[in-house]
PDB file of C-alpha atoms in Angstrom:
ATOM      1  CA  MET A  14      64.297  63.234 160.464  1.00  0.00           C
ATOM      2  CA  ASP A  15      66.050  64.560 157.305  1.00  0.00           C
ATOM      3  CA  TYR A  16      66.983  62.489 154.879  1.00  0.00           C
ATOM      4  CA  GLY A  17      70.220  63.792 154.456  1.00  0.00           C
ATOM      5  CA  VAL A  18      71.461  63.657 158.155  1.00  0.00           C
ATOM      6  CA  LEU A  19      69.615  60.104 157.906  1.00  0.00           C
ATOM      7  CA  ARG A  20      71.973  59.375 154.929  1.00  0.00           C
ATOM      8  CA  SER A  21      75.050  60.064 157.291  1.00  0.00           C
ATOM      9  CA  TYR A  22      74.352  58.478 160.021  1.00  0.00           C
ATOM     10  CA  VAL A  23      73.726  54.849 158.143  1.00  0.00           C
ATOM     11  CA  ALA A  24      78.000  55.902 157.049  1.00  0.00           C
ATOM     12  CA  GLU A  25      78.544  57.027 160.280  1.00  0.00           C
ATOM     13  CA  LEU A  26      77.611  53.204 161.543  1.00  0.00           C
ATOM     14  CA  TYR A  27      79.499  51.517 158.966  1.00  0.00           C
ATOM     15  CA  GLN A  28      82.571  53.710 159.694  1.00  0.00           C
ATOM     16  CA  GLY A  29      82.226  52.693 162.959  1.00  0.00           C
ATOM     17  CA  VAL A  30      81.354  48.644 162.788  1.00  0.00           C
ATOM     18  CA  GLN A  31      84.111  48.925 160.409  1.00  0.00           C
ATOM     19  CA  ARG A  32      86.793  49.774 163.119  1.00  0.00           C
ATOM     20  CA  VAL A  33      85.326  47.806 165.776  1.00  0.00           C
ATOM     21  CA  GLN A  34      85.962  44.582 162.941  1.00  0.00           C
ATOM     22  CA  GLU A  35      89.385  45.816 162.281  1.00  0.00           C
ATOM     23  CA  VAL A  36      90.163  46.384 166.266  1.00  0.00           C
ATOM     24  CA  LEU A  37      88.460  42.432 166.868  1.00  0.00           C
ATOM     25  CA  LEU A  38      91.624  41.699 163.224  1.00  0.00           C
ATOM     26  CA  LEU A  39      94.888  42.873 166.011  1.00  0.00           C
ATOM     27  CA  SER A  40      92.741  41.308 168.810  1.00  0.00           C
ATOM     28  CA  ASP A  41      95.000  37.885 171.208  1.00  0.00           C
ATOM     29  CA  GLU A  42      93.254  35.635 171.581  1.00  0.00           C
ATOM     30  CA  GLU A  43      93.504  35.099 175.107  1.00  0.00           C
ATOM     31  CA  GLN A  44      90.213  32.861 176.631  1.00  0.00           C
ATOM     32  CA  GLU A  45      88.835  35.401 178.214  1.00  0.00           C
ATOM     33  CA  CYS A  46      88.863  37.677 175.158  1.00  0.00           C
ATOM     34  CA  ARG A  47      87.382  35.088 172.781  1.00  0.00           C
ATOM     35  CA  GLU A  48      84.120  35.271 174.758  1.00  0.00           C
ATOM     36  CA  PHE A  49      84.255  38.874 174.115  1.00  0.00           C
ATOM     37  CA  LYS A  50      85.016  38.168 170.493  1.00  0.00           C
ATOM     38  CA  ASN A  51      82.585  36.080 170.456  1.00  0.00           C
ATOM     39  CA  SER A  52      79.111  38.340 171.478  1.00  0.00           C
ATOM     40  CA  VAL A  53      81.428  41.749 169.498  1.00  0.00           C
ATOM     41  CA  THR A  54      81.646  39.477 166.043  1.00  0.00           C
ATOM     42  CA  LYS A  55      77.867  38.542 166.015  1.00  0.00           C
ATOM     43  CA  PHE A  56      76.585  41.549 166.525  1.00  0.00           C
ATOM     44  CA  LEU A  57      78.861  43.077 163.795  1.00  0.00           C
ATOM     45  CA  GLU A  58      76.822  40.057 162.004  1.00  0.00           C
ATOM     46  CA  THR A  59      74.343  42.116 163.293  1.00  0.00           C
ATOM     47  CA  ALA A  60      74.879  45.322 162.345  1.00  0.00           C
ATOM     48  CA  VAL A  61      76.092  44.623 158.418  1.00  0.00           C
ATOM     49  CA  LYS A  62      73.345  42.885 157.576  1.00  0.00           C
ATOM     50  CA  GLU A  63      71.199  45.843 158.879  1.00  0.00           C
ATOM     51  CA  THR A  64      73.191  48.734 157.635  1.00  0.00           C
ATOM     52  CA  LYS A  65      73.120  47.074 153.976  1.00  0.00           C
ATOM     53  CA  LYS A  66      69.778  46.427 154.752  1.00  0.00           C
ATOM     54  CA  ILE A  67      68.678  50.097 154.560  1.00  0.00           C
ATOM     55  CA  GLU A  68      71.224  51.110 152.170  1.00  0.00           C
ATOM     56  CA  THR A  69      69.505  48.697 149.776  1.00  0.00           C
ATOM     57  CA  GLU A  70      65.740  50.923 151.051  1.00  0.00           C
ATOM     58  CA  ASP A  71      67.237  54.373 150.557  1.00  0.00           C
ATOM     59  CA  GLY A  72      67.878  52.967 146.896  1.00  0.00           C
ATOM     60  CA  SER A  73      64.717  51.669 146.598  1.00  0.00           C
ATOM     61  CA  THR A  74      62.997  55.120 148.452  1.00  0.00           C
ATOM     62  CA  LEU A  75      64.875  57.345 146.578  1.00  0.00           C
ATOM     63  CA  PHE A  76      64.121  55.590 143.564  1.00  0.00           C
ATOM     64  CA  ALA A  77      60.020  55.623 144.385  1.00  0.00           C
ATOM     65  CA  VAL A  78      60.724  59.447 145.427  1.00  0.00           C
ATOM     66  CA  LYS A  79      62.167  60.232 141.606  1.00  0.00           C
ATOM     67  CA  GLU A  80      58.866  58.356 140.465  1.00  0.00           C
ATOM     68  CA  ILE A  81      56.711  60.584 142.536  1.00  0.00           C
ATOM     69  CA  THR A  82      58.639  63.523 141.694  1.00  0.00           C
ATOM     70  CA  GLU A  83      57.435  62.887 137.833  1.00  0.00           C
ATOM     71  CA  ILE A  84      54.330  62.059 138.624  1.00  0.00           C
ATOM     72  CA  PHE A  85      53.794  66.034 140.823  1.00  0.00           C
ATOM     73  CA  HIS A  86      57.076  67.866 138.777  1.00  0.00           C
ATOM     74  CA  GLY A  87      57.713  66.375 135.283  1.00  0.00           C
ATOM     75  CA  ASP A  88      61.754  65.956 136.241  1.00  0.00           C
ATOM     76  CA  SER A  89      63.259  63.400 138.204  1.00  0.00           C
ATOM     77  CA  ALA A  90      66.372  64.489 136.849  1.00  0.00           C
ATOM     78  CA  MET A  91      67.360  66.746 139.664  1.00  0.00           C
ATOM     79  CA  GLU A  92      70.221  65.976 142.261  1.00  0.00           C
ATOM     80  CA  GLU A  93      68.027  64.178 145.539  1.00  0.00           C
ATOM     81  CA  ALA A  94      67.798  67.656 147.387  1.00  0.00           C
ATOM     82  CA  GLN A  95      65.588  68.858 144.857  1.00  0.00           C
ATOM     83  CA  LEU A  96      63.928  65.665 144.590  1.00  0.00           C
ATOM     84  CA  LEU A  97      63.194  65.497 148.298  1.00  0.00           C
ATOM     85  CA  ARG A  98      61.469  69.326 147.513  1.00  0.00           C
ATOM     86  CA  VAL A  99      58.542  67.276 145.995  1.00  0.00           C
ATOM     87  CA  PHE A 100      57.303  66.538 149.230  1.00  0.00           C
ATOM     88  CA  VAL A 101      57.142  70.277 150.487  1.00  0.00           C
ATOM     89  CA  ILE A 102      55.258  70.826 147.197  1.00  0.00           C
ATOM     90  CA  VAL A 103      52.383  67.766 148.061  1.00  0.00           C
ATOM     91  CA  ARG A 104      52.731  69.741 152.062  1.00  0.00           C
ATOM     92  CA  ASP A 105      51.552  73.600 150.560  1.00  0.00           C
ATOM     93  CA  PHE A 106      48.932  72.083 148.392  1.00  0.00           C
ATOM     94  CA  LEU A 107      47.530  69.841 151.008  1.00  0.00           C
ATOM     95  CA  SER A 108      47.384  72.925 153.341  1.00  0.00           C
ATOM     96  CA  ILE A 109      46.263  74.926 151.200  1.00  0.00           C
ATOM     97  CA  LEU A 110      43.556  72.001 150.033  1.00  0.00           C
ATOM     98  CA  GLU A 111      42.938  71.803 153.540  1.00  0.00           C
ATOM     99  CA  LYS A 112      42.225  74.811 154.269  1.00  0.00           C
ATOM    100  CA  ALA A 113      39.598  75.486 150.733  1.00  0.00           C
ATOM    101  CA  CYS A 114      37.714  72.979 152.297  1.00  0.00           C
ATOM    102  CA  LYS A 115      37.384  74.687 155.694  1.00  0.00           C
ATOM    103  CA  GLU A 116      36.140  77.431 154.230  1.00  0.00           C
ATOM    104  CA  MET A 117      33.877  75.939 151.873  1.00  0.00           C
ATOM    105  CA  GLU A 118      32.508  74.625 155.306  1.00  0.00           C
ATOM    106  CA  MET A 119      31.756  77.914 156.551  1.00  0.00           C
ATOM    107  CA  ASN A 120      29.584  79.205 154.150  1.00  0.00           C
TER     108      ASN A 120
END
């Protein structure tokens, strides 16, 4: 999955959670609604924890990508989109290496 797409999905999910929380605050306290509201509140608590966990992991992942970029490219002061190009470079390198190994096996 594309990194930018994943980040936008997480942002949309977080916004959706916030909207549901706002609706819950506006809902009335009838007995029938109370059970539903309690269930949704528990779900929202879990959703908020998970989205924050994803955001934290996103930050550590980006840090790791910067380190990898520094190793392979030498310049980690790039924009995020350019940082992820290091994986394309490594993939291409591995493809060339694999092709060279196969050619050596044939000889």
